[in-house]
Coordinates of C-alpha atoms and ligand atoms in Angstrom, one line a residue:
M917 CA -12.4 8.5 -11.9
K918 CA -15.7 8.1 -10.2
K919 CA -15.3 4.4 -10.2
S920 CA -11.6 4.2 -9.2
L921 CA -11.4 2.6 -5.8
L922 CA -7.6 3.0 -5.4
Y923 CA -6.7 3.8 -1.9
P924 CA -5.9 7.6 -1.5
R925 CA -2.1 8.2 -1.6
V926 CA 0.0 11.2 -1.8
T927 CA 2.7 10.8 -4.5
A928 CA 4.7 13.1 -6.8
T929 CA 1.5 13.9 -8.7
R930 CA -1.4 13.3 -6.2
R931 CA -2.5 15.4 -3.2
V932 CA -4.7 14.1 -0.4
V933 CA -6.2 16.2 2.5
S934 CA -8.1 14.6 5.3
L935 CA -11.6 16.0 6.0
D936 CA -11.9 14.0 9.3
G937 CA -12.8 16.0 12.4
F938 CA -16.0 17.5 13.9
W939 CA -18.8 17.9 11.3
R940 CA -22.3 19.4 11.7
F941 CA -25.1 16.8 12.0
K942 CA -28.8 16.7 12.1
F943 CA -31.6 14.1 12.2
D944 CA -34.3 14.5 9.6
P945 CA -37.2 12.3 10.8
S946 CA -39.8 13.9 8.5
S947 CA -37.5 13.9 5.5
E948 CA -38.0 17.6 5.0
G949 CA -34.4 18.7 4.8
L950 CA -34.0 18.6 1.0
E951 CA -37.1 20.7 0.5
K952 CA -36.1 23.1 3.1
G953 CA -32.7 23.7 1.5
W954 CA -30.5 21.9 4.0
A955 CA -28.2 20.8 1.2
A956 CA -27.0 24.4 1.1
G957 CA -26.8 24.9 4.9
L958 CA -27.9 22.9 8.0
P959 CA -29.9 24.9 10.5
E960 CA -29.4 24.3 14.3
A961 CA -26.9 21.5 13.7
L962 CA -25.3 19.2 16.3
S963 CA -21.6 18.5 16.2
V964 CA -20.3 14.9 15.7
P965 CA -16.9 13.4 15.0
V966 CA -16.1 11.8 11.6
P967 CA -15.3 8.9 11.4
S968 CA -17.7 7.4 13.9
S969 CA -21.1 5.8 14.2
F970 CA -23.5 8.3 15.6
A971 CA -25.5 5.9 17.8
D972 CA -23.5 5.8 21.0
L973 CA -22.3 9.4 21.1
F974 CA -25.5 10.7 22.7
T975 CA -27.2 10.0 26.0
D976 CA -30.8 9.6 24.8
K977 CA -32.4 6.5 23.3
E978 CA -34.0 8.4 20.4
S979 CA -30.6 9.2 19.0
R980 CA -29.2 5.8 19.5
E981 CA -32.0 3.9 17.9
Y982 CA -32.6 6.6 15.2
C983 CA -33.7 5.2 11.8
G984 CA -34.4 7.4 8.8
D985 CA -32.8 10.4 7.1
F986 CA -29.9 12.4 8.6
W987 CA -27.5 15.0 7.5
Y988 CA -23.7 15.6 7.8
E989 CA -22.1 18.8 6.8
T990 CA -18.6 20.3 6.8
D991 CA -16.6 23.0 5.0
F992 CA -13.4 22.4 3.1
F993 CA -10.8 24.6 1.4
V994 CA -9.5 23.9 -2.1
P995 CA -6.0 25.3 -2.6
G996 CA -5.6 27.6 -5.6
E997 CA -2.6 25.6 -6.8
W998 CA -4.9 22.7 -7.6
A999 CA -6.4 24.5 -10.5
G1000 CA -6.4 22.3 -13.6
R1001 CA -6.5 19.1 -11.7
E1002 CA -9.3 16.6 -11.2
I1003 CA -10.7 17.2 -7.7
L1004 CA -12.5 14.4 -5.8
I1005 CA -13.9 13.6 -2.4
R1006 CA -13.4 10.0 -1.4
F1007 CA -15.6 8.4 1.2
G1008 CA -14.3 5.2 2.9
S1009 CA -17.9 4.4 3.4
A1010 CA -21.3 6.0 4.2
T1011 CA -23.8 3.7 6.0
H1012 CA -26.1 2.8 4.3
R1013 CA -27.1 5.4 1.7
A1014 CA -25.8 8.8 0.8
R1015 CA -26.6 11.7 -1.5
V1016 CA -23.6 14.1 -1.7
F1017 CA -23.9 17.8 -2.3
V1018 CA -21.1 20.4 -2.8
N1019 CA -22.1 24.0 -2.5
G1020 CA -25.7 22.9 -2.8
T1021 CA -25.3 20.9 -6.0
E1022 CA -25.8 17.1 -5.9
V1023 CA -22.6 15.5 -7.1
T1024 CA -23.1 11.8 -6.5
S1025 CA -25.0 9.1 -4.5
H1026 CA -24.2 5.7 -3.2
V1027 CA -26.0 2.7 -1.8
G1028 CA -24.3 0.2 0.5
G1029 CA -22.7 1.1 3.7
F1030 CA -19.4 -0.7 3.7
L1031 CA -17.5 0.2 0.6
P1032 CA -15.8 3.3 -0.7
F1033 CA -16.9 5.8 -3.4
N1034 CA -15.8 9.0 -5.0
A1035 CA -17.6 12.3 -5.8
V1036 CA -16.0 14.1 -8.7
V1037 CA -16.3 17.8 -7.7
T1038 CA -13.9 19.5 -10.2
D1039 CA -16.7 21.5 -11.8
V1040 CA -18.5 22.6 -8.7
V1041 CA -15.8 23.6 -6.3
K1042 CA -14.6 27.2 -5.9
M1043 CA -10.8 27.5 -5.9
N1044 CA -8.7 29.1 -3.2
T1045 CA -11.7 29.5 -0.9
T1046 CA -14.1 27.5 1.3
N1047 CA -16.7 25.1 -0.1
R1048 CA -19.5 23.3 1.6
L1049 CA -19.9 19.5 1.6
S1050 CA -23.3 18.1 2.7
L1051 CA -24.6 14.5 2.8
L1052 CA -28.2 13.4 3.0
M1053 CA -27.9 9.9 4.5
N1054 CA -30.3 7.2 5.4
N1055 CA -29.9 4.0 7.5
E1056 CA -33.2 2.2 6.9
L1057 CA -32.9 -1.5 6.2
S1058 CA -34.8 -3.3 3.5
Q1059 CA -35.0 -6.6 1.6
T1060 CA -33.5 -5.2 -1.5
M1061 CA -30.2 -4.2 -0.1
I1062 CA -27.5 -5.9 2.0
P1063 CA -27.3 -6.4 4.9
C1064 CA -31.0 -7.3 4.8
G1065 CA -33.6 -6.2 7.2
A1066 CA -36.8 -4.2 7.6
T1067 CA -37.9 -0.8 8.8
A1068 CA -40.9 -0.8 11.1
T1069 CA -43.1 2.2 11.8
L1070 CA -44.2 2.0 15.4
G1071 CA -47.6 3.0 16.7
D1072 CA -46.4 6.4 17.7
G1073 CA -45.0 7.0 14.2
R1074 CA -41.3 6.6 14.9
K1075 CA -39.2 4.3 12.6
M1076 CA -37.3 1.4 14.0
A1077 CA -34.6 -0.7 12.3
Q1078 CA -35.3 -4.4 12.3
P1079 CA -32.1 -6.1 11.3
Y1080 CA -32.3 -9.7 10.0
F1081 CA -28.8 -10.0 11.4
D1082 CA -27.2 -10.2 14.8
F1083 CA -25.3 -6.9 15.1
F1084 CA -26.2 -3.3 15.8
N1085 CA -27.3 -1.3 12.8
Y1086 CA -24.5 1.3 13.4
S1087 CA -24.6 4.1 10.8
G1088 CA -23.1 7.4 9.8
I1089 CA -19.8 8.3 8.3
Q1090 CA -17.8 5.5 9.8
R1091 CA -14.6 5.7 7.8
P1092 CA -12.2 8.5 6.7
V1093 CA -13.2 11.2 4.1
K1094 CA -10.5 12.6 1.9
L1095 CA -10.2 15.5 -0.5
M1096 CA -8.0 14.6 -3.4
A1097 CA -6.4 16.3 -6.4
L1098 CA -5.3 14.1 -9.2
P1099 CA -3.8 14.8 -12.6
K1100 CA -6.4 14.9 -15.4
E1101 CA -4.8 11.9 -17.0
S1102 CA -4.5 9.4 -14.2
I1103 CA -4.1 5.8 -13.1
T1104 CA -7.6 4.4 -12.3
D1105 CA -6.8 0.8 -11.3
Y1106 CA -4.2 -2.0 -11.3
T1107 CA -4.1 -5.7 -10.8
T1108 CA -1.4 -8.2 -9.9
V1109 CA -1.2 -12.0 -10.2
Y1110 CA 1.7 -14.1 -9.0
R1111 CA 3.5 -17.1 -10.3
L1112 CA 6.5 -18.8 -8.7
G1113 CA 9.1 -20.3 -11.1
E1114 CA 10.9 -23.5 -10.5
D1115 CA 14.2 -21.6 -10.7
G1116 CA 13.3 -19.6 -7.6
K1117 CA 12.1 -16.6 -9.6
A1118 CA 8.7 -14.9 -9.2
F1119 CA 6.6 -13.4 -11.9
V1120 CA 4.2 -10.6 -11.2
D1121 CA 1.7 -10.4 -14.1
Y1122 CA 0.1 -7.0 -14.0
T1123 CA -2.5 -4.8 -15.7
V1124 CA -2.9 -1.1 -15.3
S1125 CA -6.0 1.0 -16.3
T1126 CA -5.8 4.7 -17.0
N1127 CA -8.2 7.3 -18.4
G1128 CA -5.7 8.3 -21.1
E1129 CA -3.6 7.1 -24.0
H1130 CA -0.1 7.5 -22.7
D1131 CA 1.9 4.5 -21.7
V1132 CA 2.8 3.3 -18.2
C1133 CA 6.0 2.1 -16.5
I1134 CA 6.1 0.0 -13.4
S1135 CA 8.8 -0.5 -10.9
L1136 CA 9.0 -2.9 -8.0
I1137 CA 11.0 -1.7 -5.0
D1138 CA 12.1 -4.0 -2.1
A1139 CA 12.1 -3.1 1.6
D1140 CA 15.6 -1.7 1.3
G1141 CA 14.6 0.7 -1.4
K1142 CA 16.2 -1.2 -4.2
T1143 CA 14.4 -1.5 -7.6
V1144 CA 14.2 -5.2 -8.3
A1145 CA 12.0 -5.3 -11.4
Q1146 CA 10.7 -2.9 -14.1
A1147 CA 8.4 -3.1 -17.0
C1148 CA 6.5 -0.8 -19.4
G1149 CA 3.1 -1.1 -20.9
K1150 CA -0.4 -1.4 -19.5
E1151 CA -0.1 -5.2 -19.3
G1152 CA 3.0 -7.1 -18.7
T1153 CA 5.1 -9.2 -16.3
L1154 CA 7.6 -8.1 -13.7
T1155 CA 10.3 -10.7 -13.1
V1156 CA 11.8 -10.8 -9.7
E1157 CA 15.0 -12.8 -9.7
K1158 CA 15.4 -13.5 -5.9
P1159 CA 11.9 -12.8 -4.4
V1160 CA 11.3 -12.7 -0.7
L1161 CA 7.8 -14.2 -0.4
W1162 CA 4.9 -12.9 1.7
E1163 CA 4.4 -15.7 4.2
V1164 CA 1.7 -16.2 6.9
R1165 CA 2.8 -14.2 10.0
N1166 CA 6.0 -13.4 8.3
A1167 CA 5.1 -10.7 5.8
Y1168 CA 7.5 -9.1 3.3
L1169 CA 6.1 -6.2 1.2
Y1170 CA 7.4 -4.6 -1.9
T1171 CA 6.4 -1.1 -3.1
I1172 CA 4.8 -1.1 -6.6
V1173 CA 5.3 2.3 -8.4
I1174 CA 3.1 2.9 -11.4
R1175 CA 3.8 6.0 -13.6
I1176 CA 2.1 7.4 -16.7
M1177 CA 5.0 8.7 -18.7
D1178 CA 5.4 11.0 -21.7
G1179 CA 9.1 10.8 -22.5
E1180 CA 10.7 12.0 -19.3
A1181 CA 7.6 13.7 -18.0
V1182 CA 5.5 11.9 -15.3
F1183 CA 1.8 12.6 -15.8
D1184 CA 0.7 10.5 -12.8
E1185 CA 2.3 8.3 -10.2
Y1186 CA 0.6 5.8 -7.9
C1187 CA 2.3 3.7 -5.2
D1188 CA 1.0 0.8 -3.2
R1189 CA 2.5 -2.1 -1.1
I1190 CA 2.1 -5.6 -2.4
G1191 CA 3.3 -9.0 -1.3
I1192 CA 4.4 -11.8 -3.6
R1193 CA 2.5 -15.0 -2.8
T1194 CA 0.4 -17.7 -4.3
F1195 CA -2.7 -19.2 -2.6
E1196 CA -4.5 -22.3 -3.8
I1197 CA -6.3 -25.4 -2.7
V1198 CA -4.2 -28.5 -3.4
D1199 CA -5.3 -32.0 -2.4
G1200 CA -7.9 -30.7 0.0
S1201 CA -5.5 -28.3 1.8
F1202 CA -4.8 -24.6 1.6
H1203 CA -1.4 -23.9 0.1
L1204 CA 0.4 -20.6 0.6
N1205 CA 3.4 -20.4 -1.6
G1206 CA 3.1 -24.2 -2.1
H1207 CA 3.1 -25.1 1.6
P1208 CA 0.0 -26.2 3.6
V1209 CA -1.5 -23.8 6.1
Y1210 CA -4.1 -24.4 8.7
L1211 CA -6.3 -21.4 9.5
K1212 CA -6.5 -20.3 13.1
G1213 CA -8.5 -17.2 14.0
F1214 CA -11.7 -15.4 14.3
G1215 CA -14.9 -14.1 12.9
R1216 CA -14.7 -10.5 14.0
H1217 CA -16.7 -7.3 13.9
E1218 CA -15.8 -3.6 13.5
D1219 CA -17.2 -2.8 16.9
A1220 CA -16.1 -0.8 20.0
D1221 CA -17.5 1.3 22.7
I1222 CA -18.8 4.8 21.9
R1223 CA -17.4 4.9 18.3
G1224 CA -19.4 1.9 17.3
R1225 CA -18.2 0.8 13.9
G1226 CA -16.2 4.0 13.3
L1227 CA -12.6 3.4 12.3
D1228 CA -10.4 3.7 15.4
L1229 CA -6.7 3.1 14.8
P1230 CA -5.8 2.4 18.5
T1231 CA -8.5 -0.3 18.7
L1232 CA -7.3 -1.8 15.4
K1233 CA -3.7 -1.9 16.6
R1234 CA -4.8 -3.6 19.9
D1235 CA -6.9 -6.2 18.0
F1236 CA -3.9 -7.2 15.9
E1237 CA -1.6 -7.4 19.0
L1238 CA -4.2 -9.7 20.7
M1239 CA -4.5 -11.8 17.5
K1240 CA -0.7 -12.2 17.5
W1241 CA -0.6 -12.9 21.2
I1242 CA -3.1 -15.7 21.0
G1243 CA -1.4 -17.4 18.0
A1244 CA -4.1 -16.6 15.3
N1245 CA -3.1 -16.3 11.7
S1246 CA -6.4 -15.4 10.0
F1247 CA -9.9 -13.9 10.3
R1248 CA -13.1 -13.4 8.3
T1249 CA -14.4 -9.9 7.8
S1250 CA -17.8 -11.0 9.1
H1251 CA -20.2 -9.6 8.0
Y1252 CA -19.1 -6.9 5.7
P1253 CA -15.9 -5.6 4.1
Y1254 CA -13.9 -3.7 6.8
A1255 CA -12.1 -0.4 6.5
E1256 CA -9.1 -0.5 4.1
E1257 CA -6.7 0.2 7.0
V1258 CA -7.5 -3.2 8.4
Y1259 CA -6.3 -4.9 5.2
Y1260 CA -3.1 -2.9 5.1
M1261 CA -2.4 -3.9 8.6
A1262 CA -3.1 -7.6 7.8
D1263 CA -0.7 -7.2 4.8
E1264 CA 2.0 -6.0 7.1
E1265 CA 1.4 -8.5 9.9
G1266 CA 1.0 -11.5 7.6
F1267 CA -2.7 -12.4 8.5
L1268 CA -4.9 -14.3 6.1
I1269 CA -8.3 -12.7 5.4
I1270 CA -11.5 -14.3 4.2
D1271 CA -13.2 -11.2 2.8
E1272 CA -17.0 -11.1 3.2
V1273 CA -19.5 -9.1 1.3
P1274 CA -22.4 -7.7 3.5
A1275 CA -24.8 -10.4 2.3
V1276 CA -26.2 -11.3 5.7
G1277 CA -29.8 -11.6 6.8
M1278 CA -31.0 -13.6 3.7
F1279 CA -33.1 -15.9 5.7
E1280 CA -36.7 -15.1 6.7
S1281 CA -36.4 -17.2 9.9
L1282 CA -33.4 -15.1 11.0
M1283 CA -35.5 -12.0 11.2
N1284 CA -34.2 -11.3 14.6
A1285 CA -32.1 -13.0 17.2
V1286 CA -35.2 -14.6 18.8
D1287 CA -36.1 -16.3 15.6
A1288 CA -32.6 -17.3 15.2
A1289 CA -32.8 -19.3 18.4
G1290 CA -36.3 -20.6 17.8
G1291 CA -35.8 -21.4 14.1
S1292 CA -39.3 -20.6 12.9
Q1293 CA -39.6 -22.4 9.6
D1294 CA -43.0 -21.5 8.2
K1295 CA -41.9 -18.3 6.4
P1296 CA -41.9 -17.7 2.6
K1297 CA -38.8 -18.7 0.8
W1298 CA -36.3 -15.9 0.6
F1299 CA -34.9 -16.4 -2.9
E1300 CA -38.3 -16.7 -4.4
K1301 CA -39.6 -13.3 -3.4
E1302 CA -40.5 -10.5 -5.8
T1303 CA -37.7 -8.5 -4.3
T1304 CA -35.0 -11.1 -5.2
P1305 CA -34.0 -9.7 -8.6
E1306 CA -33.4 -6.2 -7.2
L1307 CA -31.5 -7.7 -4.2
L1308 CA -29.3 -9.7 -6.6
V1309 CA -28.4 -6.5 -8.6
H1310 CA -27.2 -4.8 -5.3
H1311 CA -25.5 -7.9 -4.0
K1312 CA -23.5 -8.2 -7.3
E1313 CA -22.6 -4.5 -7.1
C1314 CA -21.2 -5.0 -3.6
V1315 CA -19.2 -8.0 -4.8
R1316 CA -17.8 -5.9 -7.6
E1317 CA -16.9 -3.0 -5.3
M1318 CA -15.3 -5.4 -2.8
I1319 CA -13.2 -7.3 -5.3
S1320 CA -12.2 -4.1 -7.0
R1321 CA -11.1 -2.5 -3.7
D1322 CA -9.4 -5.6 -2.2
K1323 CA -8.0 -7.6 -5.0
N1324 CA -4.4 -6.6 -4.6
H1325 CA -4.0 -7.3 -0.9
P1326 CA -1.7 -10.3 -0.2
S1327 CA -3.7 -10.9 3.0
V1328 CA -7.0 -11.5 1.1
I1329 CA -7.0 -15.3 0.3
A1330 CA -10.7 -16.0 -0.3
W1331 CA -14.1 -14.4 -0.8
S1332 CA -17.1 -15.2 1.4
L1333 CA -20.1 -14.3 -0.7
L1334 CA -22.9 -14.8 1.8
N1335 CA -23.4 -15.5 5.5
E1336 CA -26.0 -18.0 6.6
P1337 CA -28.5 -17.7 3.7
E1338 CA -31.2 -20.2 2.9
T1339 CA -29.8 -23.0 0.7
T1340 CA -32.3 -25.8 0.5
Y1341 CA -34.3 -25.2 -2.7
D1342 CA -33.5 -24.6 -6.4
A1343 CA -34.1 -20.8 -6.5
A1344 CA -31.3 -20.4 -3.9
T1345 CA -29.0 -22.4 -6.2
R1346 CA -29.8 -20.2 -9.2
Y1347 CA -29.2 -17.0 -7.1
F1348 CA -25.9 -18.4 -5.7
E1349 CA -24.6 -19.4 -9.1
Q1350 CA -24.9 -15.9 -10.4
V1351 CA -23.0 -14.4 -7.5
F1352 CA -20.3 -17.1 -7.5
D1353 CA -19.8 -16.9 -11.3
Y1354 CA -19.5 -13.1 -11.0
A1355 CA -16.9 -13.2 -8.3
R1356 CA -14.8 -15.7 -10.4
E1357 CA -15.0 -13.4 -13.4
L1358 CA -14.0 -10.3 -11.5
D1359 CA -11.0 -11.6 -9.5
P1360 CA -7.8 -11.6 -11.5
Q1361 CA -6.2 -14.0 -8.9
K1362 CA -9.2 -16.4 -9.0
R1363 CA -9.2 -16.8 -5.3
P1364 CA -11.3 -19.6 -3.7
R1365 CA -15.0 -18.7 -3.1
T1366 CA -17.1 -19.8 -0.2
F1367 CA -20.2 -18.9 2.0
A1368 CA -20.8 -19.4 5.7
I1369 CA -23.3 -22.3 6.0
I1370 CA -26.0 -22.1 8.6
G1371 CA -26.6 -25.0 11.1
N1372 CA -29.8 -26.2 9.5
S1373 CA -28.3 -26.5 6.0
T1374 CA -27.0 -30.0 6.6
P1375 CA -25.0 -31.9 4.0
D1376 CA -28.0 -33.9 2.9
I1377 CA -30.2 -30.9 2.1
C1378 CA -27.9 -28.0 1.3
K1379 CA -28.3 -27.3 -2.4
C1380 CA -25.6 -24.6 -2.7
Q1381 CA -22.5 -26.0 -0.9
Q1382 CA -21.3 -27.6 -4.2
L1383 CA -20.5 -24.1 -5.5
C1384 CA -17.9 -23.5 -2.8
D1385 CA -14.2 -24.0 -3.5
F1386 CA -14.0 -24.8 0.2
I1387 CA -16.8 -25.5 2.7
S1388 CA -17.3 -23.0 5.6
L1389 CA -19.5 -24.2 8.5
N1390 CA -21.1 -22.1 11.2
R1391 CA -21.9 -24.7 13.9
Y1392 CA -23.2 -24.3 17.4
F1393 CA -23.5 -27.8 18.7
G1394 CA -23.4 -27.4 22.5
W1395 CA -24.7 -23.8 22.4
Y1396 CA -27.9 -23.4 20.3
F1397 CA -28.3 -27.2 20.1
L1398 CA -27.9 -29.8 22.8
N1399 CA -26.3 -27.5 25.3
G1400 CA -25.3 -27.5 28.9
F1401 CA -25.6 -31.0 30.5
M1402 CA -26.3 -32.3 27.0
L1403 CA -22.8 -31.5 25.7
P1404 CA -21.7 -35.1 25.3
T1405 CA -24.7 -35.8 23.0
A1406 CA -23.9 -32.6 21.1
E1407 CA -20.5 -34.1 20.4
M1408 CA -22.1 -37.3 19.0
A1409 CA -24.5 -35.3 16.8
F1410 CA -21.7 -33.1 15.6
R1411 CA -19.6 -36.1 14.6
R1412 CA -22.5 -37.6 12.7
E1413 CA -22.9 -34.4 10.7
M1414 CA -19.2 -34.3 10.0
E1415 CA -19.4 -37.8 8.5
G1416 CA -22.1 -36.4 6.3
W1417 CA -19.9 -33.5 5.1
D1418 CA -17.1 -36.0 4.3
K1419 CA -19.5 -37.8 1.9
V1420 CA -20.3 -34.6 -0.1
R1421 CA -17.2 -32.6 0.1
N1422 CA -15.6 -34.1 -3.0
G1423 CA -12.0 -33.5 -1.9
R1424 CA -12.6 -30.0 -0.8
P1425 CA -11.3 -28.7 2.6
V1426 CA -13.8 -27.8 5.3
I1427 CA -13.3 -25.0 7.8
F1428 CA -15.3 -23.6 10.7
T1429 CA -16.2 -20.0 10.2
E1430 CA -18.2 -19.9 13.4
F1431 CA -18.5 -21.9 16.6
G1432 CA -18.9 -20.3 20.1
A1433 CA -20.7 -19.9 23.3
D1434 CA -22.0 -16.7 25.0
T1435 CA -20.0 -16.1 28.1
S1436 CA -20.0 -13.5 30.8
A1437 CA -16.5 -12.1 31.5
Q1438 CA -17.6 -11.9 35.2
L1439 CA -19.2 -15.4 35.7
H1440 CA -17.4 -18.4 37.2
K1441 CA -19.2 -21.5 38.3
L1442 CA -18.1 -25.0 39.4
P1443 CA -19.4 -27.2 38.0
S1444 CA -20.1 -25.1 34.9
V1445 CA -23.3 -23.6 33.8
M1446 CA -24.0 -22.1 30.4
W1447 CA -22.7 -18.5 30.2
S1448 CA -19.9 -19.3 32.7
Q1449 CA -16.3 -19.1 31.7
E1450 CA -16.0 -22.8 32.7
Y1451 CA -18.7 -23.7 30.2
Q1452 CA -17.0 -21.8 27.4
D1453 CA -13.8 -23.8 28.0
E1454 CA -15.7 -27.1 28.1
Y1455 CA -17.6 -26.2 25.0
L1456 CA -14.4 -25.3 23.2
E1457 CA -12.5 -28.5 24.3
M1458 CA -15.4 -30.5 22.8
N1459 CA -15.2 -28.6 19.5
F1460 CA -11.5 -29.1 19.3
R1461 CA -11.9 -32.9 19.8
V1462 CA -14.2 -32.9 16.8
F1463 CA -12.0 -30.7 14.6
D1464 CA -8.9 -32.8 15.4
S1465 CA -10.6 -36.1 14.6
F1466 CA -11.4 -35.1 11.0
D1467 CA -8.4 -34.6 8.8
F1468 CA -10.4 -32.7 6.2
V1469 CA -11.0 -29.9 8.7
K1470 CA -8.4 -27.3 7.7
G1471 CA -9.2 -24.3 9.8
E1472 CA -11.1 -22.9 12.8
Q1473 CA -12.3 -19.4 13.2
V1474 CA -14.1 -19.0 16.5
W1475 CA -17.2 -16.7 16.9
N1476 CA -16.3 -14.0 18.0
F1477 CA -13.0 -12.2 18.5
A1478 CA -14.6 -9.9 21.1
D1479 CA -18.0 -9.2 22.6
F1480 CA -20.0 -6.9 20.3
Q1481 CA -23.1 -4.8 20.3
T1482 CA -26.4 -6.1 19.0
G1483 CA -30.0 -4.8 19.1
E1484 CA -31.9 -5.2 22.4
G1485 CA -33.5 -8.6 22.9
I1486 CA -34.2 -11.4 25.3
I1487 CA -31.3 -13.5 24.2
R1488 CA -28.8 -10.7 24.1
M1489 CA -27.6 -9.0 27.3
N1490 CA -26.3 -5.7 26.0
G1491 CA -24.8 -7.5 23.0
N1492 CA -23.5 -10.8 21.9
K1493 CA -21.1 -12.3 24.5
K1494 CA -19.4 -15.0 22.5
G1495 CA -16.2 -13.0 22.5
I1496 CA -12.9 -14.6 23.4
F1497 CA -12.0 -11.1 24.5
S1498 CA -14.4 -8.7 26.2
R1499 CA -15.6 -5.7 24.3
D1500 CA -12.8 -3.6 25.9
R1501 CA -10.3 -6.1 24.6
Q1502 CA -9.3 -8.0 27.7
P1503 CA -9.0 -11.8 27.7
K1504 CA -11.7 -14.2 29.0
D1505 CA -10.4 -17.5 30.4
A1506 CA -11.0 -19.0 26.9
A1507 CA -8.3 -16.8 25.5
Y1508 CA -5.7 -18.8 27.4
V1509 CA -7.2 -22.0 26.1
F1510 CA -6.8 -20.8 22.5
R1511 CA -3.4 -19.4 23.2
K1512 CA -2.1 -22.8 24.3
R1513 CA -3.7 -24.6 21.4
W1514 CA -2.8 -22.2 18.6
T1515 CA 0.7 -21.5 19.7
E1516 CA 1.3 -25.3 19.7
L1517 CA -0.4 -26.2 16.4
P1518 CA 2.1 -26.2 13.6
V1519 CA 1.3 -23.9 10.7
D1520 CA 1.0 -26.9 8.4
Y1521 CA -1.2 -28.8 10.8
K1522 CA -3.0 -31.7 9.0
G1523 CA -1.1 -30.6 5.8
Ligands
LIG2031 C1 -24.7 -16.8 13.4 C2 -24.4 -15.5 12.7 C3 -23.7 -14.4 13.6 C4 -24.3 -14.4 15.0 C5 -24.1 -15.8 15.6 C6 -24.6 -15.9 17.0 O1 -23.7 -15.7 11.5 O2 -23.8 -13.1 13.0 O3 -23.8 -13.4 15.8 O4 -24.7 -16.8 14.8 O5 -25.8 -16.3 17.1 O6 -26.0 -17.1 13.2 O7 -23.9 -15.6 17.9

């Protein structure tokens, strides 16, 4: 049960209680809490909401920038009628490391801040009374975990996070926490793979895992509540005679009901919503249900004022409304897997997701945003370090957890396995091969794999692009390179590089996973200057001209959906301003430029 990443659902046999709300909280800069017994009770605690990042809740800089150990604590009640069941606590995520205690006993630990995990607490909880849940957490960055970074100790002894990536190191319990009661014999996982028959039928090949011997039965129920297919056995095929397919921006969802049966008795029941669709690359194009689709959308962040990266349903709703308004059909979960609620909303709204593992910051010269702009190159090679083997173990574990969690979402069409890593030497190739092979092995749907290629990994020197099923480029011609008055020369250089990609792409599609220009939502200037809204528009028009003149470009995801928080620095004015929307989700001028383009481009553009 510990490893089951099924989304928590109440069914005939399962009970779920939310533990979200105000929790007790305490910083532990000297890492003394464990020794002092804080796992059993937190002295002089503060109060913070869960889910939320802690950084922007307070008014002092020490709290915002805090790096090190910290504690969360709450009490929860276990109903007496749950006796005899398996009892679990399920964390949507805990950033970046957590040790979990119940009534003072350690029950589990987890490393990696963006994927869920369970604590099995059956044997440590007291029934029909209150129990104590405590987490000893840590948000330090290192070179052996993703996202990569370092932790500095300043002259005055304080620790400081040094991300090798361009977003704020938001931490805490940022996603929902649930108390669950499951039957002892239960469903632990399921997978689906889709085939479309020539006679208009659809076939859903499924597997179900349980922790017991009894057989399972599966039903597929349509949106009107009618059962359209049934099958029994832990592996099998559901045949849907007249399927309604899940289409881009026109989603149709079925409910899959899985039951462990013993005669008429139902031991366990799990329900989920799935969409029937195929996704593949055919003749250099993305095909959804056999039809070409051009990707229009964003690289995004889970980021908003005050709550930081904490799941916030109103913000999530607003983001999807804005994406619909602007004519987008896709996004990348840059630079980490998002909260599960995001994928369920994408399933319902018909958005296509490139799901990204938190493998960012794997480039010594990207040690901070200043280096990113300056491009210092005399650093040791990232994938030849002593720390690389340990990093690979953690990276693969995150890939496993991501695919295990997200594999049944119709919205998820591809895996992005790294963002902007070094790619120009053989050790990188060897590292990449292991991650790419592992993803292929794990994914029942064999979705296309890619990684976001940094600007200085050009087609002539990149030694990893050949592993991608499609090529994803992060390109900043006209912003980091040849910017401002030099924009026309940026276009020439950009076109030359695209000709280079055409030579090595070997029939594969190319998309842009990043392009963008920092822009102040307040600044207008005629003629334009960099950072003005006029310049953002000119920059975009240049990029569009390039995209439109190469038929093998099959998608554009601009950086970024909205302005977002980063660390402090001389090239970031209270965050990254490449948003098409401001951080409070209002349109910059560029939003209207995109809206015009994307609402006019046909879904099968260049198909
Ligand atoms: C790319 C990164 C992204 C940054 C962006 C930028 O993938 O995380 O925010 O550039 O500089 O290097 O705006």
